[in-house]
């Protein structure tokens, strides 16, 4: 995504590839793939590169941006799950029968 967003062609990891693999694995285990993907997408949208830091590294993203972004993502996912549970299309959630709905209109 660095190439697409910032035009960076050579990726230089924060503290080496081993460190970045470790923090990514831990975040993936702790939060799950969907939440991590959404957090990474948001971080790339929000990050403003500077001449000193022209790219967004996985280590920086996980260590410094994830604590701010992940709670928002998890709250939105919980809200969406709750809404899907409450407003689901299953027959168990329909309080009115078809005839009652027709009578309303």
Short mmCIF file of N, CA and C in Angstrom, two decimals:
data_model
loop_
_atom_site.label_atom_id
_atom_site.label_comp_id
_atom_site.label_asym_id
_atom_site.label_seq_id
_atom_site.Cartn_x
_atom_site.Cartn_y
_atom_site.Cartn_z
N UNK A 1 0.82 -1.20 0.00
CA UNK A 1 0.00 0.00 0.00
C UNK A 1 0.86 1.26 0.00
N UNK A 2 2.10 1.15 0.49
CA UNK A 2 3.00 2.30 0.44
C UNK A 2 3.23 2.75 -1.00
N UNK A 3 3.37 1.79 -1.88
CA UNK A 3 3.59 2.12 -3.29
C UNK A 3 2.38 2.83 -3.87
N UNK A 4 1.20 2.33 -3.57
CA UNK A 4 -0.02 2.92 -4.12
C UNK A 4 -0.31 4.31 -3.55
N UNK A 5 -0.14 4.46 -2.24
CA UNK A 5 -0.50 5.71 -1.59
C UNK A 5 0.59 6.77 -1.63
N UNK A 6 1.85 6.35 -1.47
CA UNK A 6 2.93 7.32 -1.30
C UNK A 6 4.02 7.24 -2.35
N UNK A 7 3.94 6.28 -3.26
CA UNK A 7 4.94 6.15 -4.31
C UNK A 7 6.28 5.60 -3.84
N UNK A 8 6.32 4.96 -2.68
CA UNK A 8 7.56 4.39 -2.14
C UNK A 8 7.78 3.04 -2.79
N UNK A 9 8.96 2.84 -3.37
CA UNK A 9 9.24 1.58 -4.07
C UNK A 9 10.05 0.60 -3.22
N UNK A 10 10.85 1.09 -2.28
CA UNK A 10 11.66 0.23 -1.42
C UNK A 10 11.12 0.31 0.00
N UNK A 11 10.68 -0.83 0.52
CA UNK A 11 10.12 -0.87 1.88
C UNK A 11 11.26 -1.12 2.86
N UNK A 12 11.36 -0.28 3.87
CA UNK A 12 12.37 -0.44 4.91
C UNK A 12 11.62 -0.67 6.22
N UNK A 13 11.71 -1.86 6.79
CA UNK A 13 10.93 -2.18 7.99
C UNK A 13 11.45 -1.48 9.24
N UNK A 14 10.57 -1.29 10.18
CA UNK A 14 10.93 -0.72 11.48
C UNK A 14 11.54 -1.83 12.32
N UNK A 15 12.77 -1.66 12.77
CA UNK A 15 13.49 -2.63 13.61
C UNK A 15 13.67 -3.99 12.95
N UNK A 16 13.52 -4.11 11.66
CA UNK A 16 13.75 -5.36 10.94
C UNK A 16 12.46 -6.14 10.69
N UNK A 17 12.58 -7.08 9.76
CA UNK A 17 11.41 -7.87 9.38
C UNK A 17 10.92 -8.77 10.50
N UNK A 18 11.82 -9.28 11.32
CA UNK A 18 11.41 -10.15 12.43
C UNK A 18 10.51 -9.44 13.41
N UNK A 19 10.85 -8.21 13.75
CA UNK A 19 10.02 -7.41 14.65
C UNK A 19 8.64 -7.19 14.04
N UNK A 20 8.60 -6.82 12.77
CA UNK A 20 7.32 -6.53 12.13
C UNK A 20 6.47 -7.79 12.00
N UNK A 21 7.10 -8.92 11.69
CA UNK A 21 6.33 -10.16 11.63
C UNK A 21 5.72 -10.49 12.99
N UNK A 22 6.49 -10.27 14.04
CA UNK A 22 5.99 -10.54 15.39
C UNK A 22 4.82 -9.67 15.78
N UNK A 23 4.91 -8.37 15.53
CA UNK A 23 3.81 -7.48 15.92
C UNK A 23 2.57 -7.73 15.07
N UNK A 24 2.77 -8.06 13.79
CA UNK A 24 1.62 -8.38 12.94
C UNK A 24 0.94 -9.66 13.39
N UNK A 25 1.73 -10.67 13.71
CA UNK A 25 1.17 -11.93 14.18
C UNK A 25 0.39 -11.74 15.47
N UNK A 26 0.95 -10.97 16.39
CA UNK A 26 0.28 -10.71 17.67
C UNK A 26 -1.03 -9.96 17.45
N UNK A 27 -1.00 -8.94 16.60
CA UNK A 27 -2.23 -8.17 16.33
C UNK A 27 -3.27 -9.03 15.63
N UNK A 28 -2.84 -9.89 14.73
CA UNK A 28 -3.75 -10.78 14.02
C UNK A 28 -4.41 -11.75 15.00
N UNK A 29 -3.63 -12.27 15.92
CA UNK A 29 -4.15 -13.20 16.93
C UNK A 29 -5.10 -12.48 17.89
N UNK A 30 -4.73 -11.28 18.31
CA UNK A 30 -5.53 -10.55 19.29
C UNK A 30 -6.84 -10.02 18.73
N UNK A 31 -6.82 -9.51 17.50
CA UNK A 31 -7.98 -8.78 16.98
C UNK A 31 -8.70 -9.45 15.81
N UNK A 32 -8.04 -10.34 15.11
CA UNK A 32 -8.65 -10.99 13.96
C UNK A 32 -8.32 -10.26 12.66
N UNK A 33 -8.49 -10.99 11.57
CA UNK A 33 -8.09 -10.48 10.26
C UNK A 33 -8.93 -9.29 9.79
N UNK A 34 -10.24 -9.36 10.00
CA UNK A 34 -11.11 -8.28 9.50
C UNK A 34 -10.84 -6.96 10.21
N UNK A 35 -10.71 -7.01 11.52
CA UNK A 35 -10.44 -5.79 12.28
C UNK A 35 -9.07 -5.22 11.94
N UNK A 36 -8.07 -6.11 11.79
CA UNK A 36 -6.73 -5.64 11.46
C UNK A 36 -6.70 -5.03 10.06
N UNK A 37 -7.38 -5.65 9.12
CA UNK A 37 -7.42 -5.10 7.75
C UNK A 37 -8.05 -3.72 7.73
N UNK A 38 -9.16 -3.56 8.43
CA UNK A 38 -9.83 -2.26 8.48
C UNK A 38 -8.94 -1.22 9.15
N UNK A 39 -8.25 -1.60 10.21
CA UNK A 39 -7.34 -0.66 10.89
C UNK A 39 -6.20 -0.23 9.98
N UNK A 40 -5.64 -1.17 9.24
CA UNK A 40 -4.55 -0.83 8.31
C UNK A 40 -5.06 0.10 7.21
N UNK A 41 -6.23 -0.19 6.69
CA UNK A 41 -6.81 0.67 5.65
C UNK A 41 -7.02 2.09 6.18
N UNK A 42 -7.55 2.22 7.38
CA UNK A 42 -7.77 3.55 7.97
C UNK A 42 -6.45 4.26 8.22
N UNK A 43 -5.45 3.52 8.69
CA UNK A 43 -4.15 4.13 8.97
C UNK A 43 -3.55 4.70 7.70
N UNK A 44 -3.66 3.99 6.59
CA UNK A 44 -3.12 4.50 5.33
C UNK A 44 -3.90 5.72 4.85
N UNK A 45 -5.19 5.77 5.13
CA UNK A 45 -5.97 6.95 4.75
C UNK A 45 -5.59 8.17 5.58
N UNK A 46 -5.26 7.95 6.86
CA UNK A 46 -5.00 9.06 7.77
C UNK A 46 -3.55 9.52 7.78
N UNK A 47 -2.62 8.63 7.48
CA UNK A 47 -1.20 8.95 7.61
C UNK A 47 -0.77 9.99 6.57
N UNK A 48 -0.05 10.98 7.02
CA UNK A 48 0.50 12.01 6.13
C UNK A 48 2.02 11.84 6.11
N UNK A 49 2.57 11.39 5.00
CA UNK A 49 4.03 11.19 4.95
C UNK A 49 4.78 12.52 5.02
N UNK A 50 5.97 12.45 5.58
CA UNK A 50 6.84 13.62 5.66
C UNK A 50 8.17 13.25 5.00
N UNK A 51 9.00 14.23 4.69
CA UNK A 51 10.31 13.89 4.13
C UNK A 51 11.13 12.98 5.04
N UNK A 52 10.96 13.13 6.34
CA UNK A 52 11.70 12.30 7.28
C UNK A 52 11.11 10.88 7.36
N UNK A 53 9.80 10.76 7.24
CA UNK A 53 9.11 9.47 7.29
C UNK A 53 8.20 9.33 6.07
N UNK A 54 8.77 8.95 4.92
CA UNK A 54 8.00 8.93 3.68
C UNK A 54 7.11 7.70 3.50
N UNK A 55 7.18 6.73 4.41
CA UNK A 55 6.36 5.53 4.28
C UNK A 55 5.76 5.16 5.62
N UNK A 56 4.77 4.32 5.58
CA UNK A 56 4.12 3.82 6.79
C UNK A 56 4.55 2.38 6.97
N UNK A 57 5.28 2.10 8.03
CA UNK A 57 5.75 0.73 8.27
C UNK A 57 4.77 -0.02 9.15
N UNK A 58 4.79 -1.33 9.04
CA UNK A 58 3.91 -2.17 9.85
C UNK A 58 4.22 -1.98 11.33
N UNK A 59 5.49 -1.89 11.67
CA UNK A 59 5.88 -1.71 13.06
C UNK A 59 5.33 -0.42 13.65
N UNK A 60 5.46 0.67 12.92
CA UNK A 60 4.94 1.96 13.39
C UNK A 60 3.42 1.92 13.48
N UNK A 61 2.80 1.33 12.48
CA UNK A 61 1.34 1.26 12.46
C UNK A 61 0.83 0.49 13.67
N UNK A 62 1.41 -0.67 13.95
CA UNK A 62 0.94 -1.49 15.07
C UNK A 62 1.29 -0.84 16.40
N UNK A 63 2.49 -0.31 16.53
CA UNK A 63 2.93 0.23 17.81
C UNK A 63 2.29 1.56 18.17
N UNK A 64 2.06 2.42 17.19
CA UNK A 64 1.63 3.78 17.51
C UNK A 64 0.23 4.15 17.00
N UNK A 65 -0.18 3.61 15.87
CA UNK A 65 -1.48 3.99 15.32
C UNK A 65 -2.60 3.03 15.73
N UNK A 66 -2.26 1.75 15.88
CA UNK A 66 -3.28 0.76 16.21
C UNK A 66 -3.99 1.03 17.54
N UNK A 67 -3.29 1.46 18.59
CA UNK A 67 -4.01 1.74 19.84
C UNK A 67 -5.06 2.83 19.72
N UNK A 68 -4.93 3.69 18.75
CA UNK A 68 -5.92 4.75 18.54
C UNK A 68 -7.03 4.30 17.60
N UNK A 69 -6.69 3.53 16.58
CA UNK A 69 -7.66 3.16 15.55
C UNK A 69 -8.47 1.91 15.92
N UNK A 70 -7.80 0.91 16.52
CA UNK A 70 -8.47 -0.38 16.76
C UNK A 70 -9.70 -0.28 17.65
N UNK A 71 -9.72 0.51 18.72
CA UNK A 71 -10.95 0.60 19.51
C UNK A 71 -12.15 1.10 18.70
N UNK A 72 -11.91 2.01 17.78
CA UNK A 72 -12.99 2.50 16.92
C UNK A 72 -13.50 1.38 16.02
N UNK A 73 -12.57 0.63 15.44
CA UNK A 73 -12.95 -0.46 14.53
C UNK A 73 -13.72 -1.54 15.28
N UNK A 74 -13.23 -1.93 16.46
CA UNK A 74 -13.90 -2.96 17.23
C UNK A 74 -15.29 -2.51 17.68
N UNK A 75 -15.43 -1.24 18.06
CA UNK A 75 -16.74 -0.72 18.46
C UNK A 75 -17.72 -0.74 17.28
N UNK A 76 -17.23 -0.36 16.11
CA UNK A 76 -18.10 -0.39 14.93
C UNK A 76 -18.50 -1.81 14.56
N UNK A 77 -17.57 -2.76 14.68
CA UNK A 77 -17.90 -4.15 14.39
C UNK A 77 -18.93 -4.68 15.38
N UNK A 78 -18.76 -4.36 16.66
CA UNK A 78 -19.72 -4.80 17.67
C UNK A 78 -21.09 -4.20 17.42
N UNK A 79 -21.11 -2.92 17.04
CA UNK A 79 -22.37 -2.25 16.73
C UNK A 79 -23.05 -2.89 15.53
N UNK A 80 -22.27 -3.23 14.50
CA UNK A 80 -22.82 -3.85 13.31
C UNK A 80 -23.35 -5.25 13.61
N UNK A 81 -22.63 -6.01 14.45
CA UNK A 81 -23.10 -7.34 14.82
C UNK A 81 -24.39 -7.26 15.62
N UNK A 82 -24.43 -6.30 16.54
CA UNK A 82 -25.64 -6.13 17.35
C UNK A 82 -26.82 -5.73 16.48
N UNK A 83 -26.59 -4.84 15.54
CA UNK A 83 -27.66 -4.41 14.64
C UNK A 83 -28.10 -5.56 13.75
N UNK A 84 -27.16 -6.37 13.25
CA UNK A 84 -27.52 -7.52 12.42
C UNK A 84 -28.31 -8.53 13.22
N UNK A 85 -27.94 -8.69 14.48
CA UNK A 85 -28.66 -9.61 15.35
C UNK A 85 -30.07 -9.09 15.62
N UNK A 86 -30.19 -7.79 15.86
CA UNK A 86 -31.47 -7.18 16.17
C UNK A 86 -32.37 -7.08 14.95
N UNK A 87 -31.79 -6.71 13.80
CA UNK A 87 -32.57 -6.46 12.60
C UNK A 87 -32.43 -7.56 11.56
N UNK A 88 -32.00 -8.71 11.97
CA UNK A 88 -31.77 -9.79 11.02
C UNK A 88 -33.02 -10.16 10.26
N UNK A 89 -32.82 -10.87 9.17
CA UNK A 89 -33.93 -11.26 8.31
C UNK A 89 -34.50 -12.62 8.68
N UNK A 90 -34.03 -13.21 9.75
CA UNK A 90 -34.52 -14.54 10.10
C UNK A 90 -35.96 -14.45 10.60
N UNK A 91 -36.65 -15.55 10.52
CA UNK A 91 -38.05 -15.58 10.92
C UNK A 91 -38.21 -15.34 12.41
N UNK A 92 -37.19 -15.68 13.19
CA UNK A 92 -37.27 -15.49 14.63
C UNK A 92 -37.37 -14.01 15.02
N UNK A 93 -36.81 -13.14 14.20
CA UNK A 93 -36.80 -11.72 14.52
C UNK A 93 -38.05 -10.99 14.05
N UNK A 94 -38.83 -11.60 13.19
CA UNK A 94 -40.03 -10.95 12.69
C UNK A 94 -41.14 -11.10 13.73
N UNK A 95 -41.59 -9.98 14.23
CA UNK A 95 -42.61 -10.00 15.27
C UNK A 95 -43.99 -10.11 14.65
N UNK A 96 -44.18 -9.51 13.50
CA UNK A 96 -45.47 -9.52 12.82
C UNK A 96 -45.51 -10.62 11.76
N UNK A 97 -46.69 -11.16 11.55
CA UNK A 97 -46.87 -12.13 10.48
C UNK A 97 -47.07 -11.38 9.16
N UNK A 98 -47.03 -12.11 8.06
CA UNK A 98 -47.24 -11.49 6.76
C UNK A 98 -48.60 -10.82 6.67
N UNK A 99 -49.62 -11.48 7.18
CA UNK A 99 -50.96 -10.89 7.12
C UNK A 99 -51.05 -9.62 7.95
N UNK A 100 -50.38 -9.57 9.08
CA UNK A 100 -50.40 -8.36 9.90
C UNK A 100 -49.69 -7.21 9.20
N UNK A 101 -48.62 -7.51 8.52
CA UNK A 101 -47.90 -6.47 7.77
C UNK A 101 -48.75 -5.95 6.63
N UNK A 102 -49.42 -6.83 5.93
CA UNK A 102 -50.31 -6.42 4.82
C UNK A 102 -51.43 -5.55 5.36
N UNK A 103 -51.99 -5.90 6.52
CA UNK A 103 -53.06 -5.10 7.11
C UNK A 103 -52.59 -3.71 7.49
N UNK A 104 -51.31 -3.56 7.84
CA UNK A 104 -50.79 -2.24 8.19
C UNK A 104 -50.83 -1.30 6.98
N UNK A 105 -50.59 -1.84 5.80
CA UNK A 105 -50.56 -1.00 4.60
C UNK A 105 -51.91 -0.94 3.98
#
